[in-house]
Amino acid sequence: MTEANRSLEDLEREVADLSAQLDARLSEVEQLTGTSGLGLRARIAALEKRLASPPESAKPKSGGVAAGLKTTIDYGTKIVSALTPVAVLLVGLFLTGAVERALEERKVEIQQGHLDLEATQAMEHLLEQLRQPNIGEEQAKSIALLVAGYGVHATVPLIMELDLEKTKYPRIEAAKYGLRSMALSAPDRRALCATLVELLRFSTTSAFFQREGLMHAVDLTGLLRCAGAAPVLPELPRGNPDLDRAIDAASAALAP
């Protein structure tokens, strides 16, 4: 069992415990207000009505100011006693909702952040097909499109396909095709741009990619309007005419 799964189980147990505590508190409120069987809003409304109309015993009597004051204080104490569990109940309900929402969000994050083993193996199988020698351009594009369907998880594998010699032209074009298709999804586009910008940043100080691969990456930052690439492009090494043209074109595309 992974650490993430253990965390989710702990949260689920906490939610169950909190729900049990709220049920017990609700029973106390019902005993105080005589509102058993009503919905929550009806229970609260009934309690407010009771508190707004003091019983006859709480009204000042002819016994004088002191007697009336004592009765009022006694009734006020009962009000506080009744309101306390209601306040705890409402806060508890709010916290329960917040915990449940956080639990669901955490589940989504885990599902988005990790591919299961079966999906990983399926994507790897597609990449192996893409890397077959003598693959045709149209077939390569079809496979790259399927790889791109894995969303952010396909970003790095497809970008690495850009860093090939010219003899692997179908694979290069297929990878660019797949990466462009990913840009149609906003979350995938953000992840793709972030990865491309990091690649360019590495390339300012080291030969992280071959020059041809770097040129393709630069082309994509301009095509996808990756704003984060704007301050990095001027720092890339110059001297290769094709790469220089790609840098200039991407810089122009990202200019304000």
Backbone as CSV, one residue per row, in Angstrom:
resi,resn,N_x,N_y,N_z,CA_x,CA_y,CA_z,C_x,C_y,C_z
1,MET,0.852,-1.204,0.000,0.000,0.000,0.000,0.879,1.244,0.000
2,THR,0.552,2.226,-0.877,1.384,3.412,-0.976,1.081,4.383,0.144
3,GLU,2.014,5.340,0.339,1.820,6.371,1.371,0.579,7.186,1.079
4,ALA,0.311,7.462,-0.226,-0.877,8.240,-0.598,-2.151,7.505,-0.213
5,ASN,-2.178,6.176,-0.460,-3.368,5.408,-0.102,-3.586,5.388,1.399
6,ARG,-2.481,5.250,2.176,-2.608,5.275,3.632,-3.174,6.608,4.105
7,SER,-2.712,7.704,3.485,-3.210,9.029,3.866,-4.704,9.142,3.603
8,LEU,-5.165,8.614,2.469,-6.582,8.669,2.142,-7.401,7.861,3.145
9,GLU,-6.900,6.680,3.519,-7.625,5.867,4.494,-7.701,6.566,5.850
10,ASP,-6.620,7.230,6.251,-6.634,7.981,7.511,-7.685,9.078,7.473
11,LEU,-7.758,9.809,6.354,-8.745,10.877,6.214,-10.163,10.319,6.270
12,GLU,-10.373,9.182,5.598,-11.706,8.589,5.603,-12.120,8.182,7.015
13,ARG,-11.178,7.628,7.797,-11.489,7.263,9.179,-11.828,8.497,10.006
14,GLU,-11.074,9.592,9.779,-11.337,10.826,10.519,-12.727,11.369,10.194
15,VAL,-13.106,11.306,8.911,-14.438,11.775,8.514,-15.517,10.936,9.182
16,ALA,-15.325,9.615,9.208,-16.308,8.732,9.844,-16.431,9.030,11.337
17,ASP,-15.301,9.240,12.015,-15.326,9.559,13.447,-16.042,10.879,13.701
18,LEU,-15.744,11.886,12.861,-16.376,13.190,13.028,-17.878,13.102,12.799
19,SER,-18.296,12.303,11.816,-19.728,12.131,11.555,-20.430,11.506,12.751
20,ALA,-19.780,10.523,13.381,-20.366,9.886,14.566,-20.511,10.890,15.703
21,GLN,-19.493,11.747,15.887,-19.556,12.767,16.932,-20.694,13.753,16.663
22,LEU,-20.888,14.115,15.394,-21.953,15.053,15.041,-23.327,14.439,15.288
23,ASP,-23.468,13.132,15.008,-24.743,12.465,15.275,-25.074,12.514,16.767
24,ALA,-24.063,12.276,17.586,-24.277,12.321,19.037,-24.662,13.726,19.483
25,ARG,-23.983,14.750,18.923,-24.288,16.136,19.286,-25.692,16.515,18.836
26,LEU,-26.093,16.023,17.661,-27.428,16.319,17.151,-28.498,15.752,18.076
27,SER,-28.257,14.583,18.622,-29.211,13.988,19.566,-29.376,14.875,20.792
28,GLU,-28.262,15.461,21.271,-28.334,16.363,22.421,-29.189,17.583,22.093
29,VAL,-28.982,18.127,20.881,-29.755,19.309,20.470,-31.238,18.969,20.408
30,GLU,-31.572,17.795,19.870,-32.974,17.394,19.755,-33.620,17.258,21.134
31,GLN,-32.878,16.742,22.101,-33.418,16.612,23.451,-33.681,17.977,24.075
32,LEU,-32.790,18.935,23.791,-32.948,20.275,24.360,-34.099,21.037,23.713
33,THR,-34.300,20.829,22.420,-35.261,21.649,21.674,-36.565,20.942,21.372
34,GLY,-36.612,19.629,21.595,-37.827,18.893,21.275,-38.130,18.892,19.798
35,THR,-37.106,18.811,18.971,-37.291,18.907,17.518,-36.904,17.617,16.823
36,SER,-37.020,16.507,17.496,-36.639,15.227,16.896,-37.482,14.943,15.659
37,GLY,-36.836,14.461,14.608,-37.540,14.093,13.387,-37.614,15.196,12.355
38,LEU,-37.213,16.415,12.695,-37.216,17.514,11.736,-35.887,17.584,11.004
39,GLY,-35.886,18.307,9.864,-34.626,18.549,9.172,-33.788,19.550,9.946
40,LEU,-32.526,19.683,9.552,-31.617,20.559,10.293,-32.118,21.994,10.326
41,ARG,-32.551,22.527,9.172,-33.029,23.918,9.139,-34.269,24.076,10.024
42,ALA,-35.154,23.067,9.981,-36.364,23.137,10.796,-36.020,23.077,12.278
43,ARG,-35.025,22.258,12.632,-34.603,22.176,14.030,-34.111,23.533,14.529
44,ILE,-33.261,24.170,13.710,-32.698,25.464,14.107,-33.795,26.520,14.208
45,ALA,-34.750,26.498,13.229,-35.848,27.467,13.260,-36.702,27.280,14.512
46,ALA,-36.962,26.011,14.866,-37.750,25.741,16.071,-37.034,26.233,17.319
47,LEU,-35.721,26.035,17.353,-34.945,26.497,18.504,-34.989,28.017,18.604
48,GLU,-34.841,28.708,17.463,-34.883,30.171,17.473,-36.241,30.672,17.962
49,LYS,-37.310,29.983,17.535,-38.653,30.388,17.953,-38.818,30.243,19.460
50,ARG,-38.304,29.135,19.996,-38.394,28.920,21.449,-37.633,29.990,22.214
51,LEU,-36.443,30.311,21.723,-35.618,31.285,22.432,-36.175,32.706,22.315
52,ALA,-36.898,32.967,21.216,-37.453,34.308,21.013,-38.685,34.556,21.889
53,SER,-39.312,33.497,22.385,-40.520,33.634,23.210,-40.277,32.997,24.569
54,PRO,-39.773,33.750,25.537,-39.490,33.190,26.863,-40.751,32.615,27.486
55,PRO,-40.623,31.537,28.198,-41.790,30.980,28.890,-42.254,31.912,30.002
56,GLU,-43.458,31.670,30.470,-44.024,32.520,31.519,-43.122,32.574,32.743
57,SER,-42.442,31.454,33.014,-41.593,31.414,34.207,-40.413,32.354,34.104
58,ALA,-40.091,32.772,32.867,-38.934,33.646,32.687,-39.321,35.111,32.745
59,LYS,-40.637,35.417,32.762,-41.058,36.807,32.762,-41.026,37.349,34.187
60,PRO,-40.672,38.635,34.352,-40.608,39.226,35.694,-41.941,39.082,36.413
61,LYS,-41.896,38.744,37.700,-43.098,38.596,38.496,-43.188,39.754,39.493
62,SER,-44.289,39.750,40.201,-44.535,40.845,41.140,-43.613,40.800,42.338
63,GLY,-42.761,39.797,42.417,-41.876,39.665,43.556,-40.797,40.716,43.608
64,GLY,-40.715,41.582,42.616,-39.713,42.633,42.631,-38.654,42.442,41.569
65,VAL,-37.781,43.459,41.489,-36.733,43.468,40.462,-35.771,42.314,40.650
66,ALA,-35.398,42.034,41.902,-34.413,40.980,42.171,-34.920,39.626,41.691
67,ALA,-36.196,39.350,41.972,-36.748,38.063,41.546,-36.794,37.957,40.035
68,GLY,-37.224,39.073,39.387,-37.271,39.061,37.928,-35.896,38.900,37.316
69,LEU,-34.895,39.573,37.908,-33.528,39.488,37.391,-32.992,38.068,37.510
70,LYS,-33.285,37.439,38.682,-32.810,36.065,38.884,-33.429,35.128,37.853
71,THR,-34.724,35.307,37.599,-35.399,34.443,36.624,-34.816,34.633,35.228
72,THR,-34.557,35.911,34.883,-33.990,36.208,33.566,-32.605,35.592,33.414
73,ILE,-31.793,35.695,34.482,-30.444,35.115,34.436,-30.526,33.602,34.267
74,ASP,-31.462,32.973,34.984,-31.624,31.523,34.862,-31.990,31.135,33.432
75,TYR,-32.898,31.926,32.848,-33.311,31.620,31.477,-32.159,31.842,30.494
76,GLY,-31.379,32.915,30.765,-30.222,33.168,29.899,-29.229,32.023,29.940
77,THR,-29.052,31.437,31.119,-28.143,30.291,31.247,-28.640,29.126,30.405
78,LYS,-29.953,28.917,30.409,-30.521,27.840,29.596,-30.314,28.115,28.103
79,ILE,-30.429,29.399,27.726,-30.213,29.755,26.319,-28.799,29.378,25.890
80,VAL,-27.820,29.772,26.716,-26.420,29.468,26.396,-26.212,27.965,26.296
81,SER,-26.813,27.221,27.231,-26.667,25.766,27.215,-27.242,25.169,25.942
82,ALA,-28.339,25.753,25.465,-28.963,25.231,24.248,-28.188,25.625,22.999
83,LEU,-27.675,26.855,23.000,-26.969,27.334,21.811,-25.627,26.645,21.618
84,THR,-24.956,26.274,22.701,-23.617,25.693,22.581,-23.593,24.460,21.689
85,PRO,-24.444,23.449,21.918,-24.409,22.294,21.022,-24.799,22.636,19.594
86,VAL,-25.707,23.622,19.402,-26.070,24.023,18.044,-24.864,24.607,17.324
87,ALA,-24.136,25.482,18.031,-22.943,26.080,17.420,-21.918,25.010,17.076
88,VAL,-21.716,24.083,18.018,-20.768,22.995,17.762,-21.220,22.172,16.568
89,LEU,-22.538,21.922,16.490,-23.075,21.145,15.384,-22.813,21.824,14.044
90,LEU,-23.122,23.125,13.968,-22.944,23.848,12.713,-21.481,23.897,12.301
91,VAL,-20.607,24.183,13.264,-19.173,24.197,12.953,-18.721,22.815,12.514
92,GLY,-19.222,21.790,13.202,-18.845,20.421,12.849,-19.293,20.057,11.449
93,LEU,-20.530,20.454,11.093,-21.007,20.188,9.739,-20.143,20.878,8.700
94,PHE,-19.751,22.110,8.991,-18.878,22.843,8.071,-17.546,22.125,7.905
95,LEU,-16.971,21.704,9.045,-15.675,21.023,8.990,-15.785,19.687,8.269
96,THR,-16.887,18.985,8.503,-17.065,17.706,7.812,-17.094,17.911,6.303
97,GLY,-17.844,18.927,5.854,-17.889,19.217,4.425,-16.523,19.571,3.876
98,ALA,-15.763,20.366,4.653,-14.429,20.765,4.201,-13.502,19.558,4.096
99,VAL,-13.584,18.676,5.090,-12.731,17.478,5.065,-13.098,16.582,3.892
100,GLU,-14.412,16.403,3.665,-14.839,15.546,2.561,-14.408,16.127,1.214
101,ARG,-14.510,17.461,1.075,-14.055,18.084,-0.176,-12.557,17.904,-0.353
102,ALA,-11.801,18.098,0.735,-10.348,17.919,0.659,-9.994,16.482,0.306
103,LEU,-10.769,15.551,0.837,-10.530,14.136,0.559,-10.741,13.843,-0.921
104,GLU,-11.840,14.365,-1.481,-12.104,14.143,-2.898,-11.049,14.805,-3.769
105,GLU,-10.634,16.040,-3.395,-9.604,16.733,-4.168,-8.289,15.966,-4.132
106,ARG,-7.979,15.390,-2.969,-6.743,14.615,-2.849,-6.788,13.375,-3.733
107,LYS,-7.956,12.726,-3.785,-8.094,11.564,-4.656,-7.856,11.947,-6.115
108,VAL,-8.436,13.080,-6.533,-8.260,13.534,-7.913,-6.799,13.841,-8.197
109,GLU,-6.122,14.512,-7.233,-4.705,14.832,-7.419,-3.873,13.570,-7.609
110,ILE,-4.163,12.561,-6.806,-3.405,11.312,-6.905,-3.669,10.643,-8.244
111,GLN,-4.941,10.648,-8.668,-5.271,10.029,-9.943,-4.620,10.767,-11.100
112,GLN,-4.565,12.109,-11.032,-3.948,12.886,-12.096,-2.431,12.816,-12.051
113,GLY,-1.878,12.649,-10.863,-0.427,12.689,-10.724,0.276,11.391,-11.039
114,HIS,-0.458,10.285,-11.075,0.183,8.993,-11.278,-0.634,8.146,-12.242
115,LEU,0.053,7.528,-13.189,-0.588,6.535,-14.029,-0.485,5.181,-13.342
116,ASP,-1.532,4.378,-13.446,-1.405,3.039,-12.894,-0.507,2.205,-13.803
117,LEU,-0.119,1.048,-13.311,0.850,0.215,-14.020,0.353,-0.173,-15.399
118,GLU,-0.922,-0.523,-15.506,-1.478,-0.950,-16.791,-1.397,0.167,-17.825
119,ALA,-1.761,1.404,-17.414,-1.709,2.537,-18.339,-0.273,2.856,-18.738
120,THR,0.652,2.755,-17.786,2.059,3.016,-18.088,2.586,2.023,-19.109
121,GLN,2.244,0.762,-18.933,2.694,-0.262,-19.874,2.088,-0.045,-21.254
122,ALA,0.822,0.384,-21.299,0.168,0.636,-22.582,0.848,1.786,-23.317
123,MET,1.191,2.861,-22.590,1.863,3.988,-23.230,3.253,3.587,-23.712
124,GLU,3.959,2.797,-22.925,5.288,2.334,-23.323,5.205,1.481,-24.588
125,HIS,4.154,0.680,-24.695,3.969,-0.142,-25.900,3.775,0.750,-27.129
126,LEU,3.012,1.820,-26.978,2.816,2.754,-28.092,4.134,3.421,-28.483
127,LEU,4.925,3.802,-27.498,6.216,4.439,-27.786,7.152,3.468,-28.502
128,GLU,7.095,2.198,-28.142,7.913,1.202,-28.837,7.496,1.088,-30.299
129,GLN,6.188,1.163,-30.549,5.710,1.134,-31.933,6.184,2.366,-32.695
130,LEU,6.158,3.510,-32.025,6.601,4.751,-32.660,8.072,4.681,-33.041
131,ARG,8.854,3.929,-32.280,10.300,3.856,-32.506,10.713,2.733,-33.454
132,GLN,9.739,2.084,-34.062,10.073,1.022,-35.008,10.793,1.611,-36.224
133,PRO,11.831,0.919,-36.740,12.541,1.425,-37.918,11.623,1.438,-39.143
134,ASN,11.848,2.405,-39.985,11.111,2.531,-41.251,9.606,2.763,-41.056
135,ILE,9.223,3.325,-39.929,7.812,3.628,-39.711,7.388,4.757,-40.641
136,GLY,6.188,4.672,-41.184,5.690,5.708,-42.074,5.227,6.940,-41.310
137,GLU,5.194,8.074,-41.995,4.845,9.332,-41.325,3.419,9.322,-40.788
138,GLU,2.462,8.848,-41.589,1.070,8.846,-41.143,0.850,7.883,-39.979
139,GLN,1.492,6.712,-40.058,1.372,5.759,-38.957,1.982,6.335,-37.682
140,ALA,3.132,7.001,-37.836,3.796,7.603,-36.673,2.911,8.679,-36.045
141,LYS,2.249,9.476,-36.866,1.366,10.520,-36.341,0.189,9.913,-35.572
142,SER,-0.367,8.833,-36.115,-1.496,8.186,-35.442,-1.088,7.673,-34.068
143,ILE,0.102,7.069,-34.001,0.582,6.543,-32.719,0.863,7.682,-31.747
144,ALA,1.501,8.751,-32.246,1.812,9.893,-31.379,0.537,10.524,-30.823
145,LEU,-0.521,10.525,-31.623,-1.795,11.076,-31.162,-2.369,10.230,-30.024
146,LEU,-2.205,8.914,-30.120,-2.655,8.032,-29.045,-1.831,8.259,-27.776
147,VAL,-0.517,8.441,-27.947,0.348,8.722,-26.793,-0.077,10.033,-26.138
148,ALA,-0.372,11.042,-26.958,-0.778,12.350,-26.429,-2.059,12.248,-25.612
149,GLY,-2.856,11.204,-25.872,-4.089,11.014,-25.119,-3.860,10.762,-23.638
150,TYR,-2.630,10.444,-23.250,-2.311,10.247,-21.836,-2.051,11.572,-21.122
151,GLY,-2.228,12.681,-21.825,-2.137,13.994,-21.194,-0.743,14.343,-20.723
152,VAL,-0.676,14.946,-19.530,0.598,15.463,-19.023,1.659,14.376,-18.908
153,HIS,1.240,13.126,-18.758,2.204,12.033,-18.617,2.958,11.779,-19.917
154,ALA,2.401,12.226,-21.046,3.048,12.013,-22.341,4.009,13.136,-22.701
155,THR,4.048,14.192,-21.902,4.851,15.371,-22.247,6.322,15.034,-22.426
156,VAL,6.932,14.471,-21.405,8.374,14.194,-21.467,8.715,13.167,-22.545
157,PRO,7.999,12.016,-22.634,8.347,11.060,-23.690,8.286,11.655,-25.091
158,LEU,7.260,12.456,-25.373,7.141,13.031,-26.715,8.199,14.100,-26.960
159,ILE,8.512,14.889,-25.950,9.556,15.905,-26.122,10.902,15.238,-26.396
160,MET,11.172,14.130,-25.735,12.439,13.437,-25.963,12.532,12.902,-27.386
161,GLU,11.382,12.659,-28.019,11.394,12.195,-29.410,11.840,13.294,-30.369
162,LEU,11.854,14.536,-29.912,12.316,15.635,-30.775,13.826,15.608,-30.956
163,ASP,14.521,14.994,-30.024,15.988,15.055,-30.011,16.583,13.889,-30.804
164,LEU,16.295,13.861,-32.092,16.748,12.775,-32.959,17.453,13.337,-34.182
165,GLU,18.260,12.481,-34.822,18.901,12.910,-36.063,17.860,12.975,-37.177
166,LYS,18.210,13.659,-38.258,17.249,13.913,-39.327,16.716,12.637,-39.968
167,THR,17.469,11.528,-39.884,17.008,10.276,-40.491,15.741,9.754,-39.824
168,LYS,15.447,10.248,-38.627,14.233,9.831,-37.899,13.120,10.862,-38.094
169,TYR,13.108,11.498,-39.251,12.167,12.583,-39.524,10.713,12.220,-39.200
170,PRO,10.197,11.038,-39.607,8.790,10.728,-39.292,8.495,10.764,-37.794
171,ARG,9.420,10.277,-36.989,9.210,10.287,-35.540,9.205,11.706,-34.997
172,ILE,10.099,12.533,-35.522,10.158,13.927,-35.066,8.846,14.638,-35.374
173,GLU,8.396,14.518,-36.615,7.156,15.183,-37.012,5.959,14.621,-36.244
174,ALA,5.984,13.319,-35.994,4.888,12.709,-35.241,4.856,13.241,-33.811
175,ALA,6.030,13.369,-33.196,6.096,13.892,-31.827,5.572,15.324,-31.775
176,LYS,5.959,16.145,-32.742,5.469,17.530,-32.787,3.949,17.552,-32.975
177,TYR,3.460,16.641,-33.803,2.022,16.540,-34.048,1.288,16.188,-32.752
178,GLY,1.815,15.207,-32.026,1.204,14.816,-30.762,1.244,15.933,-29.735
179,LEU,2.369,16.630,-29.655,2.508,17.723,-28.693,1.564,18.875,-29.027
180,ARG,1.398,19.162,-30.310,0.458,20.225,-30.700,-0.974,19.841,-30.319
181,SER,-1.301,18.559,-30.470,-2.660,18.124,-30.112,-2.902,18.268,-28.614
182,MET,-1.851,18.070,-27.809,-1.991,18.232,-26.362,-2.319,19.670,-25.997
183,ALA,-1.874,20.612,-26.815,-2.080,22.028,-26.519,-3.552,22.424,-26.577
184,LEU,-4.408,21.551,-27.118,-5.838,21.848,-27.179,-6.483,21.778,-25.799
185,SER,-5.829,21.115,-24.861,-6.322,21.021,-23.482,-5.535,21.987,-22.611
186,ALA,-6.236,22.874,-21.897,-5.542,23.896,-21.101,-4.593,23.301,-20.059
187,PRO,-5.013,22.303,-19.250,-4.066,21.738,-18.269,-2.853,21.111,-18.935
188,ASP,-3.080,20.394,-20.052,-1.961,19.773,-20.757,-1.046,20.832,-21.354
189,ARG,-1.627,21.925,-21.848,-0.820,22.990,-22.445,0.077,23.634,-21.399
190,ARG,-0.454,23.871,-20.207,0.367,24.455,-19.143,1.524,23.534,-18.775
191,ALA,1.228,22.237,-18.651,2.287,21.279,-18.311,3.315,21.202,-19.425
192,LEU,2.854,21.222,-20.668,3.755,21.148,-21.814,4.658,22.370,-21.866
193,CYS,4.079,23.549,-21.696,4.885,24.775,-21.717,5.897,24.787,-20.575
194,ALA,5.470,24.358,-19.398,6.391,24.338,-18.254,7.581,23.426,-18.527
195,THR,7.326,22.272,-19.148,8.409,21.334,-19.457,9.330,21.902,-20.527
196,LEU,8.749,22.519,-21.549,9.566,23.113,-22.617,10.446,24.238,-22.078
197,VAL,9.887,25.057,-21.211,10.667,26.167,-20.647,11.830,25.631,-19.817
198,GLU,11.594,24.581,-19.037,12.686,23.983,-18.258,13.764,23.426,-19.176
199,LEU,13.346,22.820,-20.273,14.303,22.300,-21.254,15.168,23.429,-21.811
200,LEU,14.534,24.535,-22.171,15.293,25.681,-22.692,16.232,26.233,-21.628
201,ARG,15.758,26.279,-20.386,16.601,26.809,-19.313,17.843,25.929,-19.116
202,PHE,17.672,24.622,-19.159,18.829,23.725,-19.072,19.781,23.957,-20.241
203,SER,19.195,24.214,-21.401,20.006,24.343,-22.615,20.808,25.633,-22.660
204,THR,20.516,26.582,-21.793,21.309,27.820,-21.770,22.686,27.589,-21.167
205,THR,22.835,26.537,-20.381,24.116,26.292,-19.709,24.747,24.957,-20.076
206,SER,24.002,24.084,-20.759,24.566,22.783,-21.129,23.915,22.284,-22.407
207,ALA,24.579,21.339,-23.051,24.046,20.759,-24.285,23.030,19.678,-23.922
208,PHE,21.927,20.102,-23.339,20.922,19.150,-22.868,20.270,18.431,-24.039
209,PHE,20.058,19.144,-25.133,19.500,18.592,-26.362,20.487,18.820,-27.493
210,GLN,20.402,17.975,-28.515,21.130,18.275,-29.737,20.535,19.547,-30.338
211,ARG,21.307,20.180,-31.202,20.856,21.455,-31.747,19.544,21.324,-32.514
212,GLU,19.381,20.225,-33.262,18.138,20.025,-34.008,16.947,19.889,-33.055
213,GLY,17.137,19.087,-32.011,16.059,18.909,-31.047,15.714,20.204,-30.339
214,LEU,16.722,20.986,-30.015,16.498,22.273,-29.360,15.707,23.204,-30.267
215,MET,16.012,23.151,-31.559,15.298,24.000,-32.512,13.809,23.643,-32.534
216,HIS,13.497,22.361,-32.531,12.092,21.940,-32.525,11.395,22.392,-31.237
217,ALA,12.101,22.303,-30.120,11.521,22.738,-28.845,11.245,24.237,-28.864
218,VAL,12.171,25.005,-29.425,11.987,26.455,-29.531,10.782,26.765,-30.413
219,ASP,10.656,26.043,-31.530,9.502,26.243,-32.417,8.189,26.064,-31.656
220,LEU,8.140,25.033,-30.833,6.908,24.742,-30.097,6.577,25.822,-29.071
221,THR,7.583,26.385,-28.415,7.299,27.436,-27.423,6.650,28.644,-28.081
222,GLY,7.070,28.948,-29.306,6.442,30.050,-30.023,5.057,29.687,-30.509
223,LEU,4.921,28.473,-31.043,3.638,28.028,-31.578,2.572,27.955,-30.492
224,LEU,2.966,27.492,-29.304,2.018,27.323,-28.202,1.891,28.569,-27.326
225,ARG,2.628,29.622,-27.677,2.611,30.879,-26.919,2.964,30.640,-25.442
226,CYS,4.068,29.943,-25.223,4.533,29.670,-23.857,5.211,30.924,-23.307
227,ALA,4.455,31.746,-22.581,4.964,33.042,-22.128,6.219,32.909,-21.275
228,GLY,6.336,31.837,-20.518,7.500,31.662,-19.655,8.802,31.518,-20.406
229,ALA,8.722,31.246,-21.708,9.944,31.072,-22.503,10.553,32.405,-22.920
230,ALA,9.771,33.484,-22.877,10.247,34.781,-23.380,11.569,35.225,-22.766
231,PRO,11.759,35.186,-21.434,13.038,35.636,-20.874,14.179,34.638,-21.065
232,VAL,13.851,33.399,-21.445,14.887,32.366,-21.586,15.460,32.337,-22.998
233,LEU,14.642,32.624,-23.994,15.075,32.538,-25.393,16.333,33.348,-25.691
234,PRO,16.463,34.593,-25.204,17.674,35.371,-25.514,18.956,34.769,-24.940
235,GLU,18.831,33.874,-23.964,20.011,33.292,-23.330,20.500,32.026,-24.025
236,LEU,19.745,31.538,-25.008,20.144,30.317,-25.709,21.367,30.564,-26.585
237,PRO,22.205,29.537,-26.771,23.409,29.702,-27.594,23.060,30.017,-29.042
238,ARG,23.816,30.911,-29.631,23.618,31.304,-31.030,24.756,30.744,-31.882
239,GLY,24.592,30.891,-33.201,25.662,30.474,-34.109,25.204,29.516,-35.182
240,ASN,24.077,28.840,-34.958,23.515,27.952,-35.973,22.376,28.687,-36.671
241,PRO,22.435,28.861,-37.992,21.431,29.670,-38.696,19.995,29.201,-38.449
242,ASP,19.770,27.891,-38.506,18.410,27.381,-38.318,17.913,27.643,-36.896
243,LEU,18.771,27.395,-35.921,18.384,27.631,-34.531,18.180,29.119,-34.278
244,ASP,19.052,29.945,-34.859,18.913,31.397,-34.688,17.571,31.879,-35.223
245,ARG,17.185,31.367,-36.400,15.901,31.768,-36.976,14.740,31.310,-36.088
246,ALA,14.846,30.110,-35.534,13.786,29.603,-34.659,13.661,30.468,-33.405
247,ILE,14.799,30.857,-32.833,14.782,31.709,-31.632,14.147,33.057,-31.942
248,ASP,14.526,33.644,-33.073,13.974,34.949,-33.455,12.463,34.855,-33.684
249,ALA,12.023,33.783,-34.355,10.598,33.625,-34.647,9.796,33.423,-33.359
250,ALA,10.313,32.602,-32.451,9.608,32.367,-31.188,9.575,33.637,-30.343
251,SER,10.684,34.380,-30.330,10.733,35.631,-29.564,9.716,36.624,-30.098
252,ALA,9.588,36.691,-31.430,8.612,37.596,-32.036,7.186,37.171,-31.681
253,ALA,6.942,35.861,-31.657,5.599,35.365,-31.337,5.218,35.658,-29.888
254,LEU,6.219,35.725,-29.013,5.956,35.940,-27.587,6.091,37.399,-27.171
255,ALA,6.432,38.265,-28.118,6.607,39.681,-27.796,5.276,40.282,-27.360
256,PRO,5.279,41.152,-26.346,4.027,41.760,-25.866,3.423,42.682,-26.913
